[in-house]
GROMACS .gro file of C-alpha atoms in nm:
model
  226
    1MET     CA    1  -8.143   9.947   2.194
    2THR     CA    2  -8.383  10.201   2.291
    3ALA     CA    3  -8.714  10.380   2.126
    4PRO     CA    4  -8.726  10.729   2.109
    5LYS     CA    5  -9.081  10.845   2.219
    6PRO     CA    6  -9.212  10.940   1.901
    7ALA     CA    7  -9.316  11.257   1.787
    8THR     CA    8  -9.552  11.144   1.556
    9VAL     CA    9  -9.749  10.843   1.556
   10LEU     CA   10  -9.869  10.773   1.200
   11PHE     CA   11 -10.176  10.448   1.128
   12ASP     CA   12 -10.313  10.266   0.853
   13TRP     CA   13 -10.662  10.291   0.861
   14ASP     CA   14 -10.882  10.012   0.747
   15GLY     CA   15 -10.822   9.778   1.066
   16THR     CA   16 -10.655   9.996   1.244
   17LEU     CA   17 -10.823  10.248   1.362
   18PHE     CA   18 -11.171  10.199   1.151
   19ASP     CA   19 -11.315   9.809   1.263
   20SER     CA   20 -11.396   9.795   0.896
   21GLY     CA   21 -11.179   9.406   0.915
   22ALA     CA   22 -11.558   9.235   0.894
   23ALA     CA   23 -11.786   9.503   0.649
   24SER     CA   24 -11.459   9.457   0.413
   25LEU     CA   25 -11.474   9.113   0.370
   26ARG     CA   26 -11.813   9.089   0.332
   27ALA     CA   27 -11.787   9.301   0.114
   28PHE     CA   28 -11.462   9.112  -0.101
   29ARG     CA   29 -11.725   8.779  -0.071
   30LYS     CA   30 -12.006   8.944  -0.207
   31SER     CA   31 -11.794   9.154  -0.478
   32LEU     CA   32 -11.584   8.770  -0.565
   33THR     CA   33 -11.953   8.615  -0.551
   34ASP     CA   34 -12.075   8.868  -0.784
   35PHE     CA   35 -11.850   8.742  -1.077
   36GLY     CA   36 -11.934   8.320  -0.970
   37PHE     CA   37 -11.595   8.304  -0.728
   38ALA     CA   38 -11.544   8.190  -0.381
   39PHE     CA   39 -11.326   8.106  -0.038
   40THR     CA   40 -11.310   8.028   0.317
   41ASP     CA   41 -11.248   8.287   0.594
   42ALA     CA   42 -10.964   8.086   0.656
   43GLU     CA   43 -10.759   8.162   0.287
   44TYR     CA   44 -10.916   8.528   0.334
   45LYS     CA   45 -10.753   8.583   0.642
   46ALA     CA   46 -10.372   8.381   0.489
   47SER     CA   47 -10.364   8.557   0.219
   48TYR     CA   48 -10.512   8.898   0.326
   49THR     CA   49 -10.340   9.244   0.191
   50PRO     CA   50 -10.444   9.594   0.104
   51ARG     CA   51 -10.345   9.542  -0.205
   52TRP     CA   52 -10.639   9.420  -0.333
   53TYR     CA   53 -10.511   9.301  -0.682
   54ARG     CA   54 -10.304   9.094  -0.533
   55MET     CA   55 -10.632   8.908  -0.350
   56TYR     CA   56 -10.776   8.911  -0.704
   57GLU     CA   57 -10.447   8.748  -0.803
   58THR     CA   58 -10.452   8.469  -0.553
   59PHE     CA   59 -10.827   8.360  -0.555
   60GLY     CA   60 -10.829   8.327  -0.969
   61VAL     CA   61 -11.024   8.654  -1.088
   62PRO     CA   62 -10.953   8.743  -1.445
   63ARG     CA   63 -10.739   9.051  -1.499
   64GLU     CA   64 -10.985   9.207  -1.733
   65LEU     CA   65 -11.257   9.162  -1.450
   66TRP     CA   66 -10.984   9.325  -1.215
   67GLU     CA   67 -11.183   9.726  -1.215
   68GLN     CA   68 -11.524   9.557  -1.197
   69ALA     CA   69 -11.482   9.360  -0.922
   70ASP     CA   70 -11.315   9.708  -0.711
   71GLN     CA   71 -11.662   9.902  -0.808
   72ARG     CA   72 -11.879   9.519  -0.739
   73TRP     CA   73 -11.642   9.611  -0.367
   74LEU     CA   74 -11.719  10.030  -0.325
   75HIS     CA   75 -12.114   9.980  -0.399
   76HIS     CA   76 -12.102   9.648  -0.164
   77TYR     CA   77 -11.875   9.850   0.085
   78GLY     CA   78 -12.059  10.153   0.116
   79GLU     CA   79 -12.393   9.951   0.251
   80GLU     CA   80 -12.199   9.956   0.521
   81GLU     CA   81 -12.137  10.183   0.830
   82PRO     CA   82 -11.829  10.080   1.048
   83GLY     CA   83 -11.686  10.242   1.342
   84LEU     CA   84 -11.358  10.284   1.478
   85VAL     CA   85 -11.170  10.015   1.664
   86PRO     CA   86 -11.246   9.955   2.031
   87GLY     CA   87 -11.042  10.175   2.257
   88ALA     CA   88 -10.873  10.372   1.979
   89PRO     CA   89 -11.044  10.730   2.044
   90GLU     CA   90 -10.910  10.692   2.370
   91VAL     CA   91 -10.553  10.584   2.204
   92LEU     CA   92 -10.618  10.880   1.992
   93ALA     CA   93 -10.675  11.149   2.283
   94GLU     CA   94 -10.411  11.003   2.550
   95LEU     CA   95 -10.172  11.083   2.228
   96GLU     CA   96 -10.356  11.428   2.191
   97SER     CA   97 -10.305  11.552   2.541
   98GLN     CA   98  -9.911  11.336   2.551
   99ARG     CA   99  -9.899  11.645   2.201
  100ILE     CA  100  -9.799  11.373   1.994
  101LEU     CA  101  -9.932  11.453   1.623
  102THR     CA  102 -10.113  11.195   1.436
  103GLY     CA  103 -10.166  11.110   1.106
  104ILE     CA  104 -10.279  10.844   0.829
  105VAL     CA  105 -10.147  10.663   0.565
  106THR     CA  106 -10.386  10.453   0.375
  107ASN     CA  107 -10.422  10.243   0.014
  108GLY     CA  108 -10.793  10.416   0.074
  109THR     CA  109 -10.969  10.651  -0.210
  110ARG     CA  110 -10.996  11.009  -0.011
  111PRO     CA  111 -11.352  10.989  -0.115
  112ARG     CA  112 -11.394  10.721   0.094
  113ILE     CA  113 -11.179  10.804   0.349
  114GLU     CA  114 -11.316  11.150   0.372
  115ARG     CA  115 -11.619  11.032   0.436
  116GLU     CA  116 -11.577  10.798   0.703
  117LEU     CA  117 -11.368  11.095   0.876
  118ALA     CA  118 -11.645  11.309   0.843
  119ARG     CA  119 -11.881  11.089   0.920
  120LEU     CA  120 -11.715  11.010   1.287
  121GLY     CA  121 -11.671  11.374   1.324
  122LEU     CA  122 -11.254  11.353   1.243
  123GLN     CA  123 -11.217  11.556   1.009
  124ALA     CA  124 -10.941  11.773   1.185
  125ALA     CA  125 -10.794  11.532   1.395
  126PHE     CA  126 -10.541  11.436   1.221
  127ARG     CA  127 -10.168  11.670   1.095
  128ALA     CA  128 -10.160  11.438   0.739
  129VAL     CA  129 -10.398  11.185   0.567
  130ILE     CA  130 -10.241  11.009   0.333
  131CYS     CA  131 -10.439  10.875   0.037
  132HIS     CA  132 -10.451  10.680  -0.291
  133GLU     CA  133 -10.474  10.962  -0.484
  134ASP     CA  134 -10.198  11.155  -0.313
  135VAL     CA  135  -9.926  10.903  -0.400
  136THR     CA  136  -9.752  10.733  -0.700
  137ARG     CA  137  -9.642  10.421  -0.570
  138SER     CA  138  -9.881  10.214  -0.307
  139LYS     CA  139  -9.801  10.048  -0.017
  140PRO     CA  140  -9.512   9.906   0.061
  141HIS     CA  141  -9.359  10.127  -0.098
  142PRO     CA  142  -9.207  10.442   0.133
  143GLU     CA  143  -9.345  10.687  -0.059
  144GLY     CA  144  -9.707  10.729   0.139
  145VAL     CA  145  -9.501  10.762   0.475
  146LEU     CA  146  -9.207  10.964   0.375
  147SER     CA  147  -9.518  11.238   0.275
  148ALA     CA  148  -9.714  11.204   0.576
  149LEU     CA  149  -9.459  11.321   0.751
  150ALA     CA  150  -9.335  11.579   0.526
  151ARG     CA  151  -9.654  11.730   0.598
  152ALA     CA  152  -9.635  11.751   1.001
  153GLY     CA  153  -9.329  11.836   1.004
  154CYS     CA  154  -9.082  11.575   1.138
  155SER     CA  155  -8.834  11.300   1.072
  156PRO     CA  156  -8.852  10.956   1.035
  157ALA     CA  157  -8.644  10.886   1.329
  158SER     CA  158  -8.887  11.018   1.571
  159CYS     CA  159  -9.196  10.858   1.437
  160TRP     CA  160  -9.364  10.551   1.506
  161TYR     CA  161  -9.589  10.358   1.258
  162VAL     CA  162  -9.904  10.157   1.329
  163GLY     CA  163 -10.067   9.865   1.076
  164ASP     CA  164 -10.262   9.548   1.098
  165THR     CA  165 -10.082   9.405   0.760
  166PRO     CA  166  -9.716   9.333   0.681
  167VAL     CA  167  -9.747   9.530   0.399
  168ASP     CA  168  -9.775   9.811   0.638
  169ILE     CA  169  -9.475   9.711   0.813
  170GLU     CA  170  -9.275   9.664   0.513
  171GLN     CA  171  -9.368  10.045   0.403
  172GLY     CA  172  -9.262  10.140   0.792
  173HIS     CA  173  -8.915   9.976   0.748
  174SER     CA  174  -8.914  10.119   0.390
  175ALA     CA  175  -8.973  10.436   0.550
  176GLY     CA  176  -8.667  10.395   0.861
  177VAL     CA  177  -9.004  10.468   1.103
  178PHE     CA  178  -9.042  10.231   1.418
  179THR     CA  179  -9.277  10.000   1.292
  180VAL     CA  180  -9.591   9.858   1.561
  181GLY     CA  181  -9.795   9.599   1.388
  182VAL     CA  182 -10.150   9.511   1.566
  183LEU     CA  183 -10.292   9.149   1.558
  184THR     CA  184 -10.673   9.186   1.416
  185GLU     CA  185 -10.843   8.833   1.359
  186TYR     CA  186 -10.847   8.911   0.990
  187VAL     CA  187 -10.487   8.889   0.919
  188ASP     CA  188 -10.283   8.572   1.056
  189ALA     CA  189 -10.076   8.652   1.331
  190THR     CA  190  -9.755   8.443   1.175
  191ARG     CA  191  -9.780   8.641   0.818
  192MET     CA  192  -9.745   8.958   1.105
  193GLU     CA  193  -9.486   8.863   1.293
  194GLN     CA  194  -9.258   8.727   0.956
  195SER     CA  195  -9.296   9.136   0.873
  196ARG     CA  196  -9.049   9.177   1.166
  197PRO     CA  197  -9.222   9.449   1.347
  198HIS     CA  198  -9.025   9.665   1.595
  199LEU     CA  199  -9.384   9.594   1.859
  200MET     CA  200  -9.636   9.420   1.837
  201LEU     CA  201  -9.969   9.409   2.016
  202ARG     CA  202 -10.241   9.267   2.040
  203SER     CA  203 -10.515   9.546   2.065
  204ILE     CA  204 -10.449   9.957   1.943
  205THR     CA  205 -10.511   9.993   2.361
  206GLU     CA  206 -10.218   9.879   2.447
  207LEU     CA  207  -9.999  10.180   2.271
  208PRO     CA  208 -10.015  10.451   2.531
  209GLU     CA  209  -9.887  10.156   2.760
  210ALA     CA  210  -9.611  10.094   2.457
  211LEU     CA  211  -9.531  10.482   2.473
  212TYR     CA  212  -9.422  10.443   2.824
  213ARG     CA  213  -9.290  10.078   2.895
  214PHE     CA  214  -9.080  10.080   2.473
  215THR     CA  215  -8.920  10.428   2.503
  216SER     CA  216  -8.666  10.300   2.746
  217THR     CA  217  -8.616   9.913   2.650
  218THR     CA  218  -8.755   9.753   2.320
  219SER     CA  219  -8.742   9.415   2.174
  220SER     CA  220  -8.950   9.256   1.916
  221LYS     CA  221  -9.195   9.060   2.122
  222ILE     CA  222  -9.535   9.141   2.241
  223LEU     CA  223  -9.625   9.354   2.429
  224GLY     CA  224  -9.653   9.179   2.801
  225GLY     CA  225  -9.499   8.895   2.639
  226ASN     CA  226  -9.238   8.675   2.754
   0.00000   0.00000   0.00000
């Protein structure tokens, strides 16, 4: 099959554009330590999902503590100041130069996302920003992606959705868009491959090349691989 050049590229925020992986891990570890729970980096990587309640369940945190754990995570994460992932500014600039619209679909809360965008000077960089409060059903339900497309005035057939977790890819598939997975050190690569993105990248920096190469010849493989 062939993949059309997208009119819109939607991104997950945390871990995909925003270099929050290490900060998120530190905050998650501190928040669980506050309640007497511990885990290894390998356990975190094997089970990571942006759906925190599933993470709490995996690590044995009682349901009655989940809301408090959320608040502790927000407190600890607020002490961090990550930036964009390396190469992300150049990727966004390249998409803009090609007149490709961009947007964000995230499970993050709007106050946090707006604060981070403002700190990075990106308040006006995206045509649509869909946060936790903007949907009734969170990832992997397609509502977030479809809402972003409605705001951008774009159809699923002309959209790519880029994310770093299996939940992102599942959401993209459900929305009927072209899915792009990005490998990171915080999510197990096998889990990403099993989510079957249309295209897998080793880094967000490979996205511009994918726009040139993958719009004419496609297969579900890592860009540049065999």
